mmCIF file of C-alpha atoms in Angstrom:
data_model
loop_
_atom_site.group_PDB
_atom_site.id
_atom_site.type_symbol
_atom_site.label_atom_id
_atom_site.label_comp_id
_atom_site.label_asym_id
_atom_site.label_seq_id
_atom_site.Cartn_x
_atom_site.Cartn_y
_atom_site.Cartn_z
ATOM 1 C CA UNK A 17 -12.465 4.213 5.516
ATOM 2 C CA UNK A 18 -9.108 3.845 8.142
ATOM 3 C CA UNK A 19 -6.367 5.708 6.497
ATOM 4 C CA UNK A 20 -2.989 5.259 8.667
ATOM 5 C CA UNK A 21 0.206 7.231 7.210
ATOM 6 C CA UNK A 22 3.554 5.609 7.156
ATOM 7 C CA UNK A 23 4.700 8.748 6.136
ATOM 8 C CA UNK A 24 4.151 12.004 5.065
ATOM 9 C CA UNK A 25 3.059 10.843 1.493
ATOM 10 C CA UNK A 26 2.699 7.084 1.873
ATOM 11 C CA UNK A 27 -0.543 5.820 3.494
ATOM 12 C CA UNK A 28 -1.949 2.333 3.721
ATOM 13 C CA UNK A 29 -5.763 1.502 4.328
ATOM 14 C CA UNK A 30 -8.131 -1.799 4.994
ATOM 15 C CA UNK A 31 -10.327 -2.335 1.879
ATOM 16 C CA UNK A 32 -12.446 0.866 0.235
ATOM 17 C CA UNK A 33 -15.162 1.289 -1.770
ATOM 18 C CA UNK A 34 -15.811 3.002 -4.954
ATOM 19 C CA UNK A 35 -17.326 5.682 -2.694
ATOM 20 C CA UNK A 36 -14.228 6.368 -1.127
ATOM 21 C CA UNK A 37 -12.779 7.907 -3.699
ATOM 22 C CA UNK A 38 -13.904 10.897 -3.267
ATOM 23 C CA UNK A 39 -12.206 11.771 -0.083
ATOM 24 C CA UNK A 40 -9.378 10.203 -0.725
ATOM 25 C CA UNK A 41 -8.842 12.827 -3.604
ATOM 26 C CA UNK A 42 -10.176 15.590 -1.467
ATOM 27 C CA UNK A 43 -7.410 14.610 1.096
ATOM 28 C CA UNK A 44 -4.848 15.214 -1.294
ATOM 29 C CA UNK A 45 -3.689 12.068 -2.088
ATOM 30 C CA UNK A 46 -2.581 12.038 -6.369
ATOM 31 C CA UNK A 47 -2.354 7.892 -6.642
ATOM 32 C CA UNK A 48 -4.114 4.855 -5.024
ATOM 33 C CA UNK A 49 -2.006 1.226 -5.440
ATOM 34 C CA UNK A 50 -4.443 -1.737 -4.789
ATOM 35 C CA UNK A 51 -2.830 -4.965 -3.096
ATOM 36 C CA UNK A 52 -5.788 -6.964 -3.154
ATOM 37 C CA UNK A 53 -6.610 -9.397 -5.579
ATOM 38 C CA UNK A 54 -10.086 -9.808 -6.894
ATOM 39 C CA UNK A 55 -12.175 -12.100 -5.100
ATOM 40 C CA UNK A 56 -10.786 -12.788 -2.153
ATOM 41 C CA UNK A 57 -14.021 -12.445 -0.464
ATOM 42 C CA UNK A 58 -17.722 -12.169 -1.922
ATOM 43 C CA UNK A 59 -18.477 -8.347 -0.434
ATOM 44 C CA UNK A 60 -15.190 -6.719 -2.189
ATOM 45 C CA UNK A 61 -15.236 -4.603 -5.331
ATOM 46 C CA UNK A 62 -13.413 -5.528 -7.999
ATOM 47 C CA UNK A 63 -9.994 -3.397 -8.426
ATOM 48 C CA UNK A 64 -11.519 -1.932 -11.750
ATOM 49 C CA UNK A 65 -14.529 -0.576 -10.145
ATOM 50 C CA UNK A 66 -11.794 1.149 -7.792
ATOM 51 C CA UNK A 67 -9.804 2.380 -10.887
ATOM 52 C CA UNK A 68 -12.056 4.009 -13.085
ATOM 53 C CA UNK A 69 -13.433 6.202 -10.274
ATOM 54 C CA UNK A 70 -10.052 6.939 -9.104
ATOM 55 C CA UNK A 71 -9.605 7.743 -12.997
ATOM 56 C CA UNK A 72 -12.150 9.634 -13.225
ATOM 57 C CA UNK A 73 -11.091 11.746 -9.873
ATOM 58 C CA UNK A 74 -7.629 12.651 -11.258
ATOM 59 C CA UNK A 75 -5.771 9.854 -10.010
ATOM 60 C CA UNK A 76 -3.263 7.384 -11.234
ATOM 61 C CA UNK A 77 -3.895 3.920 -10.463
ATOM 62 C CA UNK A 78 -1.440 0.838 -10.101
ATOM 63 C CA UNK A 79 -3.171 -2.601 -9.697
ATOM 64 C CA UNK A 80 -0.826 -5.026 -7.987
ATOM 65 C CA UNK A 81 -1.911 -8.138 -6.262
ATOM 66 C CA UNK A 82 -0.823 -10.149 -3.757
ATOM 67 C CA UNK A 83 -1.783 -13.043 -2.443
ATOM 68 C CA UNK A 84 -2.214 -13.117 1.568
ATOM 69 C CA UNK A 85 0.794 -15.138 2.917
ATOM 70 C CA UNK A 86 2.746 -14.541 -0.426
ATOM 71 C CA UNK A 87 4.360 -11.536 -0.691
ATOM 72 C CA UNK A 88 7.992 -11.964 -1.800
ATOM 73 C CA UNK A 89 11.049 -9.355 -1.926
ATOM 74 C CA UNK A 90 10.544 -9.139 -5.768
ATOM 75 C CA UNK A 91 7.142 -7.994 -4.454
ATOM 76 C CA UNK A 92 8.353 -5.574 -2.260
ATOM 77 C CA UNK A 93 11.107 -4.365 -5.179
ATOM 78 C CA UNK A 94 8.142 -3.540 -7.521
ATOM 79 C CA UNK A 95 6.093 -1.891 -5.117
ATOM 80 C CA UNK A 96 9.237 0.092 -4.296
ATOM 81 C CA UNK A 97 9.468 1.258 -8.535
ATOM 82 C CA UNK A 98 5.464 2.089 -8.011
ATOM 83 C CA UNK A 99 6.284 4.414 -4.843
ATOM 84 C CA UNK A 100 9.270 5.881 -7.765
ATOM 85 C CA UNK A 101 6.998 6.394 -10.146
ATOM 86 C CA UNK A 102 3.523 7.332 -9.518
ATOM 87 C CA UNK A 103 2.780 10.988 -8.003
ATOM 88 C CA UNK A 104 2.445 11.614 -4.540
ATOM 89 C CA UNK A 105 1.125 11.162 -2.012
ATOM 90 C CA UNK A 106 0.399 7.478 -2.191
ATOM 91 C CA UNK A 107 -2.664 5.811 -0.949
ATOM 92 C CA UNK A 108 -2.087 1.819 -1.026
ATOM 93 C CA UNK A 109 -5.333 -0.907 -0.179
ATOM 94 C CA UNK A 110 -5.248 -4.263 0.513
ATOM 95 C CA UNK A 111 -8.010 -6.244 2.939
ATOM 96 C CA UNK A 112 -6.974 -5.051 6.195
ATOM 97 C CA UNK A 113 -3.314 -3.192 5.410
ATOM 98 C CA UNK A 114 -0.913 -5.539 6.449
ATOM 99 C CA UNK A 115 0.192 -6.021 2.840
ATOM 100 C CA UNK A 116 0.308 -2.220 2.127
ATOM 101 C CA UNK A 117 2.532 -1.847 5.220
ATOM 102 C CA UNK A 118 4.804 -5.142 4.452
ATOM 103 C CA UNK A 119 4.948 -4.005 0.844
ATOM 104 C CA UNK A 120 6.646 -0.808 2.096
ATOM 105 C CA UNK A 121 8.769 -1.327 5.172
ATOM 106 C CA UNK A 122 10.673 -4.249 2.817
ATOM 107 C CA UNK A 123 10.581 -2.048 -0.540
ATOM 108 C CA UNK A 124 12.321 0.726 2.352
ATOM 109 C CA UNK A 125 15.063 -1.853 3.552
ATOM 110 C CA UNK A 126 18.442 -0.066 2.679
ATOM 111 C CA UNK A 127 16.979 3.282 2.437
ATOM 112 C CA UNK A 128 15.735 4.214 4.941
ATOM 113 C CA UNK A 129 17.133 2.846 8.597
ATOM 114 C CA UNK A 130 15.114 -0.181 10.431
ATOM 115 C CA UNK A 131 14.151 1.077 13.410
ATOM 116 C CA UNK A 132 12.636 4.164 11.205
ATOM 117 C CA UNK A 133 10.705 1.761 9.248
ATOM 118 C CA UNK A 134 9.556 -0.296 12.158
ATOM 119 C CA UNK A 135 8.744 2.723 14.216
ATOM 120 C CA UNK A 136 6.607 4.328 11.057
ATOM 121 C CA UNK A 137 4.796 0.862 10.577
ATOM 122 C CA UNK A 138 4.443 0.663 14.566
ATOM 123 C CA UNK A 139 3.012 4.253 14.959
ATOM 124 C CA UNK A 140 -0.044 3.385 11.561
ATOM 125 C CA UNK A 141 -0.731 -0.145 13.779
ATOM 126 C CA UNK A 142 1.577 -2.476 11.808
ATOM 127 C CA UNK A 143 3.739 -4.566 13.523
ATOM 128 C CA UNK A 144 6.627 -5.137 11.361
ATOM 129 C CA UNK A 145 9.692 -7.073 13.778
ATOM 130 C CA UNK A 146 9.392 -10.240 11.849
ATOM 131 C CA UNK A 147 11.359 -8.663 9.520
ATOM 132 C CA UNK A 148 13.650 -6.360 11.711
ATOM 133 C CA UNK A 149 16.739 -8.824 10.845
ATOM 134 C CA UNK A 150 16.165 -8.328 6.889
ATOM 135 C CA UNK A 151 15.624 -4.575 7.329
ATOM 136 C CA UNK A 152 18.781 -4.619 9.302
ATOM 137 C CA UNK A 153 20.619 -6.368 6.897
ATOM 138 C CA UNK A 154 20.127 -4.645 4.379
#
């Protein structure tokens, strides 16, 4: 499992497995968000399996599937609401972590300075420069 911190209380990751849930809980995360739709690849576990393991470990869980290449501002707003509602720190995952990082970046527009968002994403290994104009316009 590859954990990439965007902030002190938000981290993203590529696809996880049920066996990763114990480590996620042990690292102090209190919530998990899945942004990967079921069935994207044959080898991924269904979100319900991850959710069951997360809840068993005492973690909150939110399922917000985003089809690759179809992420919109409304999706980012919904992700932002999850960030407000769920106990922190929060662990989010998808296929590579990019959708989660993009959702976080867009959800923070107007809340954090654009350069801080871009730097946090870059430090975590995600290039959000394609969204720089949008982030700066908020």
